[in-house]
Coordinates of N, CA and C in Angstrom, one line a residue:
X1 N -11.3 -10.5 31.4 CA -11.9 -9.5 30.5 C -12.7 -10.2 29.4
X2 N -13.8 -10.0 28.9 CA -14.7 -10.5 27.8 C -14.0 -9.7 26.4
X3 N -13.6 -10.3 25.8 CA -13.2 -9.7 24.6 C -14.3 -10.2 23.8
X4 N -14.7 -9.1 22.5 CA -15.5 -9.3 21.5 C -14.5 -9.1 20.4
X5 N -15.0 -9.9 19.0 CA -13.9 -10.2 17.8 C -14.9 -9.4 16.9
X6 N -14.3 -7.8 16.3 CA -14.8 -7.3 15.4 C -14.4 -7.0 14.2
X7 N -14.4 -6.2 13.2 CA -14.1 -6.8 11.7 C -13.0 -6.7 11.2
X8 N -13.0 -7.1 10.6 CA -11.3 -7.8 9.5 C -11.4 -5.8 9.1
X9 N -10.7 -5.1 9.4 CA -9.5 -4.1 8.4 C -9.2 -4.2 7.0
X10 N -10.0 -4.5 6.3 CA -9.2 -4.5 5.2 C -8.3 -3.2 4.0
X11 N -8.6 -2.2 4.8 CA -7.7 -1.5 4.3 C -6.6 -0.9 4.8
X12 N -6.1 -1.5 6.2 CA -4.9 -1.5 6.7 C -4.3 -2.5 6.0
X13 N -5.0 -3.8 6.0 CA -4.4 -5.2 6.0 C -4.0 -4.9 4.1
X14 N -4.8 -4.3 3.6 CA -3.7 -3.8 1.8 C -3.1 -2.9 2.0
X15 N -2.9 -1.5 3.0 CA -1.9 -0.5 3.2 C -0.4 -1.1 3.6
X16 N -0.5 -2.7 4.5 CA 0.5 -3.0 5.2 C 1.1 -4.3 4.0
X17 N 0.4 -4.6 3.2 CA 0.7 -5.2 1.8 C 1.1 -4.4 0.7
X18 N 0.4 -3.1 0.3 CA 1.1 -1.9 -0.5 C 2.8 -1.8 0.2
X19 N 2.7 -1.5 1.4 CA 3.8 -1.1 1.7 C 5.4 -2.3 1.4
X20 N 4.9 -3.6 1.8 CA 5.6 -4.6 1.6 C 5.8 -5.0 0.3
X21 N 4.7 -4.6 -0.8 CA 5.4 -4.9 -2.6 C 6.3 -3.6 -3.0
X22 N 6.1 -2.2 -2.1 CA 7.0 -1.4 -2.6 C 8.3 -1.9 -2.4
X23 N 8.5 -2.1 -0.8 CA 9.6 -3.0 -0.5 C 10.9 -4.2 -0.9
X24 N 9.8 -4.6 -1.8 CA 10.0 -5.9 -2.7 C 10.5 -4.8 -4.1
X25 N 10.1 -4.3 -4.4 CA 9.9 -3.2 -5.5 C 9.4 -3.9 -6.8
X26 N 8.3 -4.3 -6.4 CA 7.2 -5.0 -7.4 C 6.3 -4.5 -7.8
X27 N 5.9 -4.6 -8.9 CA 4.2 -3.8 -9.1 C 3.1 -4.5 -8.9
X28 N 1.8 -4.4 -9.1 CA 0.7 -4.8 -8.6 C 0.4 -6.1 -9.7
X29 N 1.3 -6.2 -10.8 CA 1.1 -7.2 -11.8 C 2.0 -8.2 -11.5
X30 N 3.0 -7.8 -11.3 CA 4.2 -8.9 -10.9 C 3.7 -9.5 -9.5
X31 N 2.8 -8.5 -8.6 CA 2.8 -8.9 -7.3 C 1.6 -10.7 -7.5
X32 N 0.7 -10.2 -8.6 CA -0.7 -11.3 -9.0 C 0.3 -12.2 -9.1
X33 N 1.0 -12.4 -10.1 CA 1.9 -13.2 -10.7 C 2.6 -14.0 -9.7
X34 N 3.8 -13.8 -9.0 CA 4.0 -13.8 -7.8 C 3.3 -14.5 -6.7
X35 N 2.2 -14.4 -6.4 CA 1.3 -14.9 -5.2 C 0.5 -15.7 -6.2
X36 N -0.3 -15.4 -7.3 CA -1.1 -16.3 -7.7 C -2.2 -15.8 -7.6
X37 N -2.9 -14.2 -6.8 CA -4.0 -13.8 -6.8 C -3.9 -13.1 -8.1
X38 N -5.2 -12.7 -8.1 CA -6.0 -12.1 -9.8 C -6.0 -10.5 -9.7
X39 N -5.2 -10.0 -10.2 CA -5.5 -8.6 -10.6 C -6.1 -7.9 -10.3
X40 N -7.2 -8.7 -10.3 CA -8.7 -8.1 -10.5 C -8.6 -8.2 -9.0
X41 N -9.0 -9.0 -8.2 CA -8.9 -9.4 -6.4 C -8.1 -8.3 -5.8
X42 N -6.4 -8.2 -6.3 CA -5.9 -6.8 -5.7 C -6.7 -5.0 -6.1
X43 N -7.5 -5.4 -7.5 CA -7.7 -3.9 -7.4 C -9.3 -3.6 -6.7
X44 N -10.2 -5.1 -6.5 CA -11.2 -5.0 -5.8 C -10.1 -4.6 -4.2
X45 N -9.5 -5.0 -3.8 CA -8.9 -5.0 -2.1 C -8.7 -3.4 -2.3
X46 N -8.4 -2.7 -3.3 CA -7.6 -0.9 -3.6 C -8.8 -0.6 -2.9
X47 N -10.1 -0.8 -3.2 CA -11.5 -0.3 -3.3 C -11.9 -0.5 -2.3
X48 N -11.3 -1.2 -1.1 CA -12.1 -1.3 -0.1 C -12.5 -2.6 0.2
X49 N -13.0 -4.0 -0.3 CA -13.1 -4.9 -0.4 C -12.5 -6.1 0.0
X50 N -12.8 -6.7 0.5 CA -12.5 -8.0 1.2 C -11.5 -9.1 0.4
X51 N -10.6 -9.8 0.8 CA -10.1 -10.9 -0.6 C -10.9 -12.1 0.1
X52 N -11.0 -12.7 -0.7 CA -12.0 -13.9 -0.6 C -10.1 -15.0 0.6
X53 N -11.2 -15.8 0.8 CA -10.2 -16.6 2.4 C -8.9 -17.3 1.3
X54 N -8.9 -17.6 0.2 CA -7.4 -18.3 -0.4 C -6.3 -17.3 -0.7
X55 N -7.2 -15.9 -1.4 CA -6.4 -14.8 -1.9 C -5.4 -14.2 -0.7
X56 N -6.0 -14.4 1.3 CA -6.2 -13.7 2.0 C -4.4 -14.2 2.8
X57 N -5.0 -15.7 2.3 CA -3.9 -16.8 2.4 C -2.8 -17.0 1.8
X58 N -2.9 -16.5 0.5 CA -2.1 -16.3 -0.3 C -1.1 -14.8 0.1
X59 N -1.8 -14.2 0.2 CA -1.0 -12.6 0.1 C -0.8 -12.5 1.4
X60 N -1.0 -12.9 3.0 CA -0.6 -12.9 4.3 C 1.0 -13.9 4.1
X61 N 0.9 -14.8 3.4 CA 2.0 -15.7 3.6 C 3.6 -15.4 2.6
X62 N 2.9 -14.4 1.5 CA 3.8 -14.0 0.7 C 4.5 -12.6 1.5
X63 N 3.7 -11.9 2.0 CA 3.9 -10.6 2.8 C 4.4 -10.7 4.1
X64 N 4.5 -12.5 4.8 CA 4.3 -12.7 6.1 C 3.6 -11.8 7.4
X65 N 2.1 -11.6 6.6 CA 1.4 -10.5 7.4 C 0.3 -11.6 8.4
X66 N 0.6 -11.3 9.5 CA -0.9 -12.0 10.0 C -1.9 -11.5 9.8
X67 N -3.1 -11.9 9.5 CA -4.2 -11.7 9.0 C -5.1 -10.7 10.2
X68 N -4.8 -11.7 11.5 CA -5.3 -11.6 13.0 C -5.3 -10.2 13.5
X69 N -3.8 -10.0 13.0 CA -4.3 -8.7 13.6 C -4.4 -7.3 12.7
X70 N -5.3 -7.6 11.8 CA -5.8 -6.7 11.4 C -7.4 -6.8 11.7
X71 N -7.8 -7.6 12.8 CA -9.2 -7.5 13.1 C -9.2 -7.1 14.6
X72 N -10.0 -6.0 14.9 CA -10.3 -5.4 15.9 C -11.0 -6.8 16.9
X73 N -10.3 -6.3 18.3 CA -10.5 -7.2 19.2 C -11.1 -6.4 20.5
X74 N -12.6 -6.0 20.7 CA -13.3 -5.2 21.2 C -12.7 -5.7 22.3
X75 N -12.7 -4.7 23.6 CA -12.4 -4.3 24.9 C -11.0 -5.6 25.4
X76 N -10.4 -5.3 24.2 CA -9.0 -5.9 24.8 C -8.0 -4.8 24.9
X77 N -7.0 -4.8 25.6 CA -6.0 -4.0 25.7 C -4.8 -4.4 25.0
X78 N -4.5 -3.9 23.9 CA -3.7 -4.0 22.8 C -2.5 -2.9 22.9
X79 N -2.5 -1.9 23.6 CA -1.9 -0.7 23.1 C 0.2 -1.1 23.3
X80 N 0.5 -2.0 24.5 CA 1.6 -2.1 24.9 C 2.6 -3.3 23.5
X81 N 1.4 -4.2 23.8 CA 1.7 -5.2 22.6 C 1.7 -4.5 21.9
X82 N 1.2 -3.8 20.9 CA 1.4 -3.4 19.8 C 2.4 -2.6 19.4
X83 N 3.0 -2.1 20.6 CA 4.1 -0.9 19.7 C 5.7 -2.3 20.6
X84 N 5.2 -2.8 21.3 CA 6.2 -3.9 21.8 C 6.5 -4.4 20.0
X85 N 5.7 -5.1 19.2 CA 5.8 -5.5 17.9 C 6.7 -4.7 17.2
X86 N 6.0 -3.7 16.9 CA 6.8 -2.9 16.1 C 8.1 -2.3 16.4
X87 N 8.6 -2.7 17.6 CA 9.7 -1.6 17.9 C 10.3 -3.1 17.5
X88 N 10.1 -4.5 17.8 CA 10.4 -5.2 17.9 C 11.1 -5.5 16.1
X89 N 10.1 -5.2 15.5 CA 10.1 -5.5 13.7 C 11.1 -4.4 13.7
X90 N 11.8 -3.4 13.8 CA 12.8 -2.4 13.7 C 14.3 -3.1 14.3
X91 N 14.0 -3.8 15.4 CA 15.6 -3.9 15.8 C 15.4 -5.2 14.9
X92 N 14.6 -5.7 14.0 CA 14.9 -7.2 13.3 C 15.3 -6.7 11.8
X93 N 14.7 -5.3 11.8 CA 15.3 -5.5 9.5 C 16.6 -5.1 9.6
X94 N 17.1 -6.1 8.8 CA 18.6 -6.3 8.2 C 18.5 -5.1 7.3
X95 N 17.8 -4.7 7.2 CA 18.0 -2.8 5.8 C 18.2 -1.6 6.9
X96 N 17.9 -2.0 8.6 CA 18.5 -0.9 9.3 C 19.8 -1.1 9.9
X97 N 20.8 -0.3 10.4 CA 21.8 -0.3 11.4 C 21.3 -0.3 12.9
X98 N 21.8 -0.7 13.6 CA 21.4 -0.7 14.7 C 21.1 0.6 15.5
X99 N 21.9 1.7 14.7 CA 21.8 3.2 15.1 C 20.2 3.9 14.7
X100 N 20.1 2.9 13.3 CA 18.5 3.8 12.5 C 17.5 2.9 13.5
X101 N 18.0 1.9 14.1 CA 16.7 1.3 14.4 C 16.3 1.7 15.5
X102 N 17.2 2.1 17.0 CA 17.0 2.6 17.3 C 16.7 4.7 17.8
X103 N 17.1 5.1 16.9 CA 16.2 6.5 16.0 C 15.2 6.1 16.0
X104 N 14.5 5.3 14.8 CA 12.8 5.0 15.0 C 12.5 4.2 16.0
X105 N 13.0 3.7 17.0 CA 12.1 3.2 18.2 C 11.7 4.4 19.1
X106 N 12.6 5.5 18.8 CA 12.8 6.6 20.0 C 11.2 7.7 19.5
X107 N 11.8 7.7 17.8 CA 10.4 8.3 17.2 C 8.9 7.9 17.5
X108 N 9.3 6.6 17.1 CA 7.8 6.1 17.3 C 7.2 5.7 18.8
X109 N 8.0 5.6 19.8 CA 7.4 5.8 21.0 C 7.3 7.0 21.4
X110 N 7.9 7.9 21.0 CA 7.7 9.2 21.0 C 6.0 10.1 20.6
X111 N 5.7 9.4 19.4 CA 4.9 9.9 18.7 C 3.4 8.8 19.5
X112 N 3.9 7.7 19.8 CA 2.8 6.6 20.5 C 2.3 7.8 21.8
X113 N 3.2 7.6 22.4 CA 3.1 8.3 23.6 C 2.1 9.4 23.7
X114 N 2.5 10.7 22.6 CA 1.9 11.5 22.8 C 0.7 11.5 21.8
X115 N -0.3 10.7 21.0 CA -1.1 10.2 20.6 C -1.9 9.3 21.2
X116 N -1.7 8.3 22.2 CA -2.3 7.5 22.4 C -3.4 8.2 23.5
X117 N -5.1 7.3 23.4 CA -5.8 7.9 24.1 C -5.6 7.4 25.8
X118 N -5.6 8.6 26.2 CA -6.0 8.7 27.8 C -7.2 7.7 28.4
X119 N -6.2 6.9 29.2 CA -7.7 6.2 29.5 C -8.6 6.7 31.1

């Protein structure tokens, strides 16, 4: 299959970093501080905007987020991998029981299922 590599996400790739400093239960000042990026860089990224490649590096490594896949990978088939991940990140956080984690695997393949497009 020819895959084409299309653009960086960057407002998942801060929704899936918002999510991770609530987590932490940090604010957006502690979070600068903390990583070493500028204030200013997190509230340009609020806006929609790009972080320049050290900020990108900085805040993927503190969040352990890959960067990768938050860039669209034209006419690849992603749909199995991806919820394989996530169901996978659920049976790994030490903050669920083994009972909550699988509850949201049931949810969320549930909700995949009947969402995902018909091909």
């Amino acid at each position: 299959m020819n895959t084409q590599i299309g653009d960086f996400d960057a407002m998942a790739f801060y929704r899936a970093l918002d999510a991770e400093r609530e987590n932490k239960n940090l604010n957006w000042k502690q979070l600068a501080s903390v990583t070493g990026v500028s204030a200013s860089t997190l509230t340009r990224m609020a806006q929609g905007r790009r972080p320049d490649a050290d900020s990108l590096a900085k805040l993927s490594a503190w969040a352990g987020i890959n960067p990768a896949d938050y860039v669209d990978r034209i006419g690849e088939i992603q749909s199995a991998e991806s919820l394989t991940k996530v169901l996978a990140y659920f049976r790994a956080d030490a903050n669920l029981t083994k009972e909550a984690a699988v509850a949201l695997e049931e949810m969320v393949q549930a909700a995949y299922n009947r969402l995902k497009k018909k091909n």
